[in-house]
Coordinates of C-alpha atoms in Angstrom, one line a residue:
T1 CA 0.0 0.0 0.0
E2 CA 2.9 2.4 0.7
N3 CA 4.4 2.0 -2.8
K4 CA 1.0 1.5 -4.6
P5 CA 2.5 -0.4 -7.6
D6 CA 0.8 -0.3 -11.0
F7 CA 1.7 -4.0 -11.4
V8 CA 3.4 -6.8 -9.4
G9 CA 5.5 -9.3 -11.3
I10 CA 6.4 -12.8 -10.0
T11 CA 8.8 -15.2 -11.8
S12 CA 8.3 -18.8 -10.9
T13 CA 9.7 -22.3 -11.5
T14 CA 7.6 -25.5 -10.9
P15 CA 8.9 -26.1 -7.3
L16 CA 8.0 -22.5 -6.4
I17 CA 4.6 -22.1 -8.2
K18 CA 2.6 -22.7 -5.0
K19 CA 4.6 -19.9 -3.3
A20 CA 3.8 -17.6 -6.3
Y21 CA 0.1 -18.5 -5.8
H22 CA 0.4 -17.6 -2.1
L23 CA 2.1 -14.3 -2.8
A24 CA -0.5 -13.4 -5.4
A25 CA -3.2 -14.0 -2.8
L26 CA -1.5 -11.9 -0.2
I27 CA -1.2 -9.0 -2.7
K28 CA -4.9 -9.3 -3.6
D29 CA -5.8 -9.2 0.1
I30 CA -3.9 -5.9 0.5
D31 CA -5.4 -4.4 -2.7
S32 CA -7.5 -6.5 -5.0
G33 CA -7.0 -3.8 -7.7
I34 CA -3.3 -4.5 -8.1
P35 CA -2.7 -6.6 -11.3
V36 CA -0.4 -9.6 -10.7
I37 CA 1.7 -10.9 -13.6
T38 CA 3.8 -14.0 -13.6
G39 CA 6.2 -15.7 -16.0
G40 CA 9.0 -18.2 -16.0
P41 CA 9.3 -21.9 -16.8
H42 CA 6.2 -23.2 -15.1
P43 CA 3.7 -20.5 -16.1
S44 CA 5.1 -20.7 -19.6
A45 CA 4.4 -24.5 -19.7
F46 CA 0.9 -24.2 -18.2
P47 CA -0.4 -20.6 -18.6
E48 CA -4.1 -21.4 -18.4
D49 CA -3.8 -23.8 -15.5
V50 CA -1.9 -21.0 -13.6
L51 CA -4.6 -18.5 -14.2
K52 CA -7.4 -21.0 -13.2
E53 CA -5.6 -22.1 -10.0
S54 CA -4.6 -18.7 -8.6
A55 CA -5.4 -15.0 -8.1
I56 CA -2.8 -14.2 -10.8
D57 CA -4.2 -12.0 -13.6
C58 CA -1.8 -12.5 -16.4
V59 CA 0.9 -15.0 -17.6
V60 CA 3.7 -13.9 -19.9
R61 CA 4.9 -16.9 -21.9
G62 CA 8.6 -16.9 -22.7
E63 CA 10.7 -13.8 -22.6
G64 CA 9.2 -11.0 -20.6
D65 CA 11.3 -7.9 -21.4
S66 CA 9.2 -6.4 -24.2
A67 CA 5.9 -7.8 -22.9
I68 CA 6.2 -6.1 -19.6
S69 CA 6.9 -2.7 -21.3
L70 CA 3.9 -3.1 -23.5
I71 CA 1.6 -4.2 -20.7
A72 CA 2.7 -1.0 -18.7
K73 CA 1.6 1.1 -21.7
E74 CA -1.5 -0.8 -23.0
G75 CA -2.6 -3.0 -20.1
F76 CA -3.7 -6.6 -20.8
S77 CA -4.5 -6.7 -24.5
R78 CA -4.5 -9.0 -27.5
S79 CA -2.0 -6.5 -29.0
V80 CA 0.6 -7.7 -26.5
P81 CA 2.1 -10.9 -27.9
N82 CA 2.7 -14.0 -25.8
I83 CA 0.3 -13.3 -22.9
F84 CA -2.6 -15.1 -21.3
Y85 CA -5.0 -13.0 -19.1
K86 CA -8.3 -13.0 -17.4
D87 CA -11.2 -11.0 -18.8
N88 CA -14.5 -11.2 -17.0
G89 CA -14.0 -14.8 -16.0
R90 CA -12.6 -15.9 -19.4
I91 CA -9.0 -16.6 -20.2
I92 CA -7.8 -14.7 -23.3
S93 CA -4.7 -15.7 -25.3
S94 CA -2.9 -13.2 -27.5
Q95 CA -0.8 -14.2 -30.5
I96 CA 2.1 -16.5 -29.7
Q97 CA 5.1 -15.0 -31.4
D98 CA 8.7 -16.1 -31.5
D99 CA 11.7 -13.8 -31.8
V100 CA 10.1 -10.9 -30.0
I101 CA 13.6 -9.8 -29.1
S102 CA 16.0 -10.2 -32.0
D103 CA 18.9 -8.1 -30.7
L104 CA 20.0 -8.6 -27.1
D105 CA 22.3 -5.5 -27.3
S106 CA 19.1 -3.4 -27.6
L107 CA 18.1 -4.3 -24.1
P108 CA 18.9 -1.7 -21.4
F109 CA 21.5 -2.6 -18.7
P110 CA 19.9 -4.2 -15.6
A111 CA 19.0 -1.4 -13.2
Y112 CA 21.3 -2.7 -10.4
E113 CA 21.7 0.9 -9.2
L114 CA 18.2 0.7 -7.7
F115 CA 19.3 -2.0 -5.2
D116 CA 21.6 -2.1 -2.3
I117 CA 24.2 -4.4 -3.8
R118 CA 26.1 -4.7 -0.6
K119 CA 23.6 -7.4 0.3
Y120 CA 24.4 -9.6 -2.7
H121 CA 26.5 -12.3 -1.0
Q122 CA 27.1 -16.0 -1.7
P123 CA 28.8 -18.6 0.6
R124 CA 32.6 -18.6 0.2
I125 CA 32.6 -22.2 -1.1
S126 CA 30.7 -20.9 -4.2
S127 CA 32.4 -17.5 -4.6
R128 CA 35.5 -15.6 -4.0
R129 CA 34.3 -12.1 -3.3
S130 CA 31.2 -10.1 -2.4
P131 CA 29.1 -8.4 -3.5
L132 CA 28.4 -10.8 -6.3
G133 CA 26.4 -10.1 -9.4
Y134 CA 24.8 -12.3 -12.1
L135 CA 25.3 -11.6 -15.9
E136 CA 23.5 -12.9 -18.9
T137 CA 25.6 -12.8 -22.1
S138 CA 23.4 -15.0 -24.3
R139 CA 20.0 -16.7 -24.3
G140 CA 18.9 -20.1 -25.6
C141 CA 20.5 -23.4 -26.1
Y142 CA 20.8 -25.7 -29.1
G143 CA 20.9 -28.9 -26.9
K144 CA 18.1 -31.4 -27.2
C145 CA 18.5 -32.8 -23.6
V146 CA 15.1 -34.5 -22.7
F147 CA 15.3 -33.2 -19.1
C148 CA 15.6 -29.5 -20.0
N149 CA 12.8 -27.0 -20.3
K150 CA 12.9 -24.8 -23.5
N151 CA 9.8 -22.7 -22.9
I152 CA 11.6 -19.4 -22.3
H153 CA 14.4 -19.0 -24.8
G154 CA 14.0 -22.1 -27.1
F155 CA 16.7 -23.8 -29.1
K156 CA 17.9 -20.7 -30.9
I157 CA 20.9 -19.0 -29.3
M158 CA 21.0 -15.2 -29.3
M159 CA 24.2 -13.5 -28.1
K160 CA 25.2 -10.1 -26.9
S161 CA 28.1 -8.6 -28.7
V162 CA 31.6 -8.8 -27.2
L163 CA 31.7 -5.1 -26.5
R164 CA 28.2 -5.1 -24.9
V165 CA 29.2 -8.0 -22.6
V166 CA 32.4 -6.3 -21.4
D167 CA 30.7 -2.9 -21.1
E168 CA 28.1 -4.6 -18.8
M169 CA 30.9 -6.2 -16.8
E170 CA 32.7 -2.9 -16.4
R171 CA 29.5 -1.1 -15.3
M172 CA 28.8 -3.8 -12.7
L173 CA 32.3 -3.4 -11.3
K174 CA 31.9 0.4 -11.1
L175 CA 28.6 -0.1 -9.2
G176 CA 30.5 -2.1 -6.6
F177 CA 30.2 -5.7 -7.6
R178 CA 33.5 -7.6 -7.0
E179 CA 32.6 -10.9 -8.6
I180 CA 30.5 -11.9 -11.6
H181 CA 28.7 -15.2 -12.4
I182 CA 27.7 -15.8 -16.0
M183 CA 24.2 -17.5 -16.1
D184 CA 24.1 -18.5 -19.8
D185 CA 23.1 -22.0 -20.8
I186 CA 26.2 -22.3 -22.9
F187 CA 28.7 -19.5 -22.5
T188 CA 31.1 -21.1 -24.9
A189 CA 28.5 -22.0 -27.6
D190 CA 30.5 -19.7 -29.9
M191 CA 34.1 -20.4 -28.7
S192 CA 35.6 -17.6 -30.7
R193 CA 33.2 -15.1 -29.1
A194 CA 34.0 -16.4 -25.6
Y195 CA 37.7 -16.0 -26.4
A196 CA 37.2 -12.5 -27.6
I197 CA 35.3 -11.6 -24.4
C198 CA 38.3 -12.7 -22.4
E199 CA 40.7 -10.7 -24.7
E200 CA 38.6 -7.6 -24.1
I201 CA 38.5 -8.1 -20.3
L202 CA 42.4 -8.2 -20.4
R203 CA 42.6 -5.3 -22.9
R204 CA 40.7 -3.1 -20.5
G205 CA 42.7 -4.2 -17.5
L206 CA 39.6 -5.5 -15.6
K207 CA 40.6 -7.7 -12.7
F208 CA 37.8 -9.6 -11.0
P209 CA 36.9 -13.3 -10.3
W210 CA 34.2 -14.8 -12.4
Y211 CA 32.8 -18.2 -13.6
P212 CA 30.2 -19.5 -16.0
R213 CA 27.8 -20.7 -13.4
G214 CA 25.2 -21.9 -16.0
G215 CA 27.7 -24.6 -17.1
I216 CA 29.7 -25.5 -20.1
R217 CA 29.2 -28.4 -22.5
V218 CA 32.1 -30.8 -22.7
D219 CA 32.2 -30.5 -26.5
R220 CA 32.5 -26.7 -26.5
V221 CA 36.0 -26.2 -24.9
T222 CA 39.6 -26.3 -26.0
G223 CA 42.8 -26.1 -24.0
E224 CA 43.5 -22.7 -25.6
L225 CA 40.1 -21.3 -24.7
L226 CA 40.3 -22.5 -21.1
A227 CA 43.8 -21.1 -20.7
M228 CA 42.5 -17.7 -21.9
M229 CA 39.5 -17.8 -19.6
K230 CA 41.9 -18.5 -16.7
R231 CA 44.0 -15.5 -17.7
A232 CA 40.9 -13.3 -17.8
G233 CA 39.9 -14.1 -14.2
C234 CA 37.8 -17.2 -14.5
Y235 CA 38.5 -19.6 -11.6
R236 CA 36.1 -22.5 -12.0
I237 CA 34.4 -24.4 -14.8
P238 CA 31.2 -26.4 -14.2
F239 CA 30.4 -29.3 -16.6
G240 CA 27.0 -31.0 -17.0
I241 CA 28.2 -34.6 -17.2
E242 CA 24.8 -36.3 -16.2
S243 CA 25.9 -39.9 -16.5
G244 CA 28.9 -42.3 -16.7
S245 CA 27.0 -44.5 -19.0
Q246 CA 27.2 -43.7 -22.7
R247 CA 24.0 -45.6 -23.4
V248 CA 22.1 -43.3 -20.9
I249 CA 23.8 -40.2 -22.3
D250 CA 22.5 -41.2 -25.8
V251 CA 19.0 -41.9 -24.4
I252 CA 18.7 -38.4 -22.9
K253 CA 20.0 -36.9 -26.1
K254 CA 22.9 -35.1 -24.5
G255 CA 24.9 -35.3 -27.8
V256 CA 28.3 -35.9 -26.2
T257 CA 30.5 -38.8 -25.2
V258 CA 32.1 -39.9 -21.9
A259 CA 35.4 -39.6 -23.7
Q260 CA 34.7 -35.9 -24.4
A261 CA 33.8 -35.4 -20.7
E262 CA 37.1 -36.9 -19.6
E263 CA 39.1 -34.8 -22.0
A264 CA 37.2 -31.5 -21.1
V265 CA 37.7 -32.0 -17.3
G266 CA 41.4 -32.9 -17.9
L267 CA 41.9 -29.7 -20.0
A268 CA 40.3 -27.5 -17.4
K269 CA 42.6 -29.0 -14.7
K270 CA 45.6 -28.5 -16.9
S271 CA 44.7 -24.9 -17.3
G272 CA 44.7 -24.4 -13.5
L273 CA 40.9 -24.0 -13.2
E274 CA 38.8 -25.5 -10.5
T275 CA 36.4 -28.1 -11.9
E276 CA 32.8 -28.8 -10.9
C277 CA 30.7 -31.7 -12.3
Y278 CA 27.0 -32.3 -12.2
F279 CA 25.4 -35.8 -12.4
M280 CA 21.8 -37.1 -12.5
L281 CA 20.6 -40.3 -10.9
G282 CA 17.4 -42.1 -12.1
L283 CA 17.5 -41.0 -15.7
P284 CA 15.1 -42.8 -18.1
T285 CA 15.9 -46.5 -18.8
E286 CA 18.8 -46.4 -16.2
S287 CA 19.7 -49.6 -14.5
E288 CA 21.6 -50.2 -11.3
E289 CA 24.7 -50.9 -13.4
D290 CA 24.3 -47.5 -14.9
L291 CA 24.1 -45.9 -11.5
K292 CA 27.3 -47.6 -10.5
K293 CA 29.0 -46.3 -13.7
T294 CA 28.0 -42.8 -12.9
V295 CA 29.4 -42.8 -9.3
D296 CA 32.6 -44.6 -10.5
F297 CA 32.9 -42.0 -13.4
S298 CA 32.7 -39.1 -10.9
I299 CA 35.6 -40.5 -9.0
K300 CA 37.6 -41.2 -12.2
L301 CA 37.1 -37.6 -13.3
D302 CA 38.0 -36.4 -9.8
P303 CA 36.8 -32.8 -10.1
D304 CA 37.1 -30.3 -7.2
Y305 CA 33.4 -30.3 -6.7
V306 CA 30.6 -32.7 -7.6
K307 CA 26.8 -32.6 -7.3
F308 CA 24.5 -35.5 -7.7
A309 CA 20.8 -34.9 -8.1
V310 CA 17.9 -37.3 -8.4
T311 CA 16.1 -36.8 -11.8
I312 CA 12.8 -34.9 -11.6
P313 CA 10.7 -34.7 -14.8
L314 CA 9.8 -31.0 -14.9
P315 CA 6.8 -29.6 -17.0
G316 CA 7.8 -28.3 -20.4
T317 CA 10.4 -31.0 -20.9
K318 CA 10.3 -34.0 -23.3
M319 CA 10.9 -36.2 -20.3
F320 CA 7.8 -35.0 -18.6
D321 CA 5.7 -35.4 -21.8
D322 CA 7.1 -38.9 -22.4
M323 CA 6.4 -40.0 -18.8
S324 CA 3.0 -38.5 -18.8
A325 CA 2.1 -40.4 -22.0
K326 CA 3.3 -43.7 -20.4
G327 CA 1.4 -43.1 -17.2
Q328 CA 4.5 -42.8 -15.1
I329 CA 3.6 -39.3 -13.6
K330 CA 1.8 -39.9 -10.3
T331 CA 0.9 -36.4 -9.3
R332 CA 0.6 -32.8 -10.5
D333 CA 1.0 -31.4 -7.0
W334 CA 3.8 -29.0 -8.0
S335 CA 4.9 -28.5 -4.4
K336 CA 6.3 -32.0 -4.5
Y337 CA 8.5 -31.1 -7.5
N338 CA 11.4 -29.8 -5.4
F339 CA 15.0 -30.9 -5.1
S340 CA 15.2 -31.2 -1.3
S341 CA 13.4 -34.6 -1.0
S342 CA 13.1 -37.8 -2.9
P343 CA 10.7 -37.5 -5.9
K344 CA 9.3 -41.0 -5.2
D345 CA 5.8 -39.5 -5.0
I346 CA 6.1 -37.8 -8.3
Y347 CA 6.8 -40.6 -10.7
D348 CA 7.6 -44.3 -11.2
H349 CA 10.9 -45.1 -12.8
D350 CA 10.8 -47.5 -15.7
N351 CA 13.5 -49.8 -14.3
L352 CA 14.6 -48.9 -10.8
T353 CA 12.9 -49.0 -7.4
W354 CA 13.0 -45.9 -5.3
E355 CA 14.9 -47.8 -2.7
T356 CA 17.7 -48.3 -5.2
I357 CA 17.7 -44.7 -6.4
D358 CA 17.7 -43.3 -2.9
K359 CA 20.5 -45.7 -1.9
Y360 CA 22.8 -44.5 -4.7
Y361 CA 21.9 -40.9 -3.9
D362 CA 22.9 -41.4 -0.3
I363 CA 26.2 -43.1 -1.1
S364 CA 27.2 -41.0 -4.1
H365 CA 28.4 -37.9 -2.2
R366 CA 29.9 -39.9 0.6
R367 CA 32.0 -42.0 -1.9
F368 CA 33.2 -39.0 -3.6
Y369 CA 33.9 -36.5 -0.8
L370 CA 35.0 -38.8 2.0
R371 CA 38.1 -40.1 0.1
P372 CA 41.2 -39.4 2.2
D373 CA 43.2 -38.2 -0.8
Y374 CA 40.4 -35.8 -1.9
I375 CA 40.1 -34.4 1.7
F376 CA 43.9 -33.8 1.8
R377 CA 44.1 -32.1 -1.6
T378 CA 41.0 -30.0 -0.9
A379 CA 42.5 -28.8 2.4
L380 CA 45.7 -27.7 0.6
R381 CA 43.7 -26.0 -2.2
T382 CA 41.3 -24.1 0.0
I383 CA 44.1 -22.9 2.4
A384 CA 45.8 -21.5 -0.7
N385 CA 42.7 -19.7 -2.0
G386 CA 41.4 -18.5 1.4
T387 CA 38.2 -20.6 1.6
F388 CA 39.4 -23.3 4.0
L389 CA 37.2 -22.3 7.0
A390 CA 34.1 -21.9 4.7
H391 CA 34.7 -25.4 3.5
V392 CA 35.1 -26.8 7.0
K393 CA 31.9 -25.2 8.1
A394 CA 30.0 -26.6 5.0
F395 CA 31.5 -30.0 5.7
L396 CA 30.4 -30.0 9.4
K397 CA 26.9 -28.9 8.5
T398 CA 26.4 -31.6 5.9
R399 CA 24.5 -34.7 6.9
W400 CA 26.8 -37.5 5.6

């Protein structure tokens, strides 16, 4: 009531959609006349369901940059592409239009100056300095992975120019950010562009820690590129490995090989970069032997950090559609689609029991992190980079 907003916008993923509903209800309790707009992966997948199930007035499907500007000028109207909205009890859909934004350089810089960036902190085990800011240098991903939602940016990749990216980095640093995390789906999709960005960082004499937090495909790196990223301030590379079984990698349409994963992680280590690998347990058609291969492969790769997650078929993915068609999806209670508990109430796996999946999830991190040689090397590395105490605290808080 103090700010009297013209609109309230809420972005939501599937695990958080019930919280978005709750927030919309609170807003309407304060002032029923405030229009509530939502967007993000889940509303984009089920726009009509979101409007029927909540007090939300409008869903923006896909990118919201231009839609929000148009709504501010014209209100909810068929003339605004890619929106669904309520009109006297009916749900109206405007024209669905791709490529609403064709030039990312045309977008204004994020208005970070409106916020107290001194509050933008991350745990020391996942950062070097604070305040820390996020940067988007591209949108979209050409990958066909069955577990990934493409409702927002699609398969086409759009990229900001090299100069625009480094201009944005320089501005963030002048505003007070001391570290930057790049959130692109594939920062190195165009490896020559990624190399040129690093060259421009060095040319301008910008010195700050950064890393491509969104992850790098193992088939989009070279030793030369990784060495240049290291020179330009990058300190860690995350790779989405997913599985140690080539058969499973092919089933999920990752489009890479275990040999490429091994080579990419080796090149990153050789370049002096920290390595981080992500794996999924319970992927479609997976067997217990495949689970063993994944855990064994994580130890063979021996990155600095590893994360195992139990597969969740999220709306908007081919995996969700395939499982729905086969009757494997057990609930559409979206509050259960979170990553903090076993998804055994969400779906039935085609091969594995939940007892088996949960067992491998429980042992995976222990087998990787509780190796004496790993503990010794991590202690030396974190003492050297000043994050030793943060790692000790995280270790003691973890339920092994």
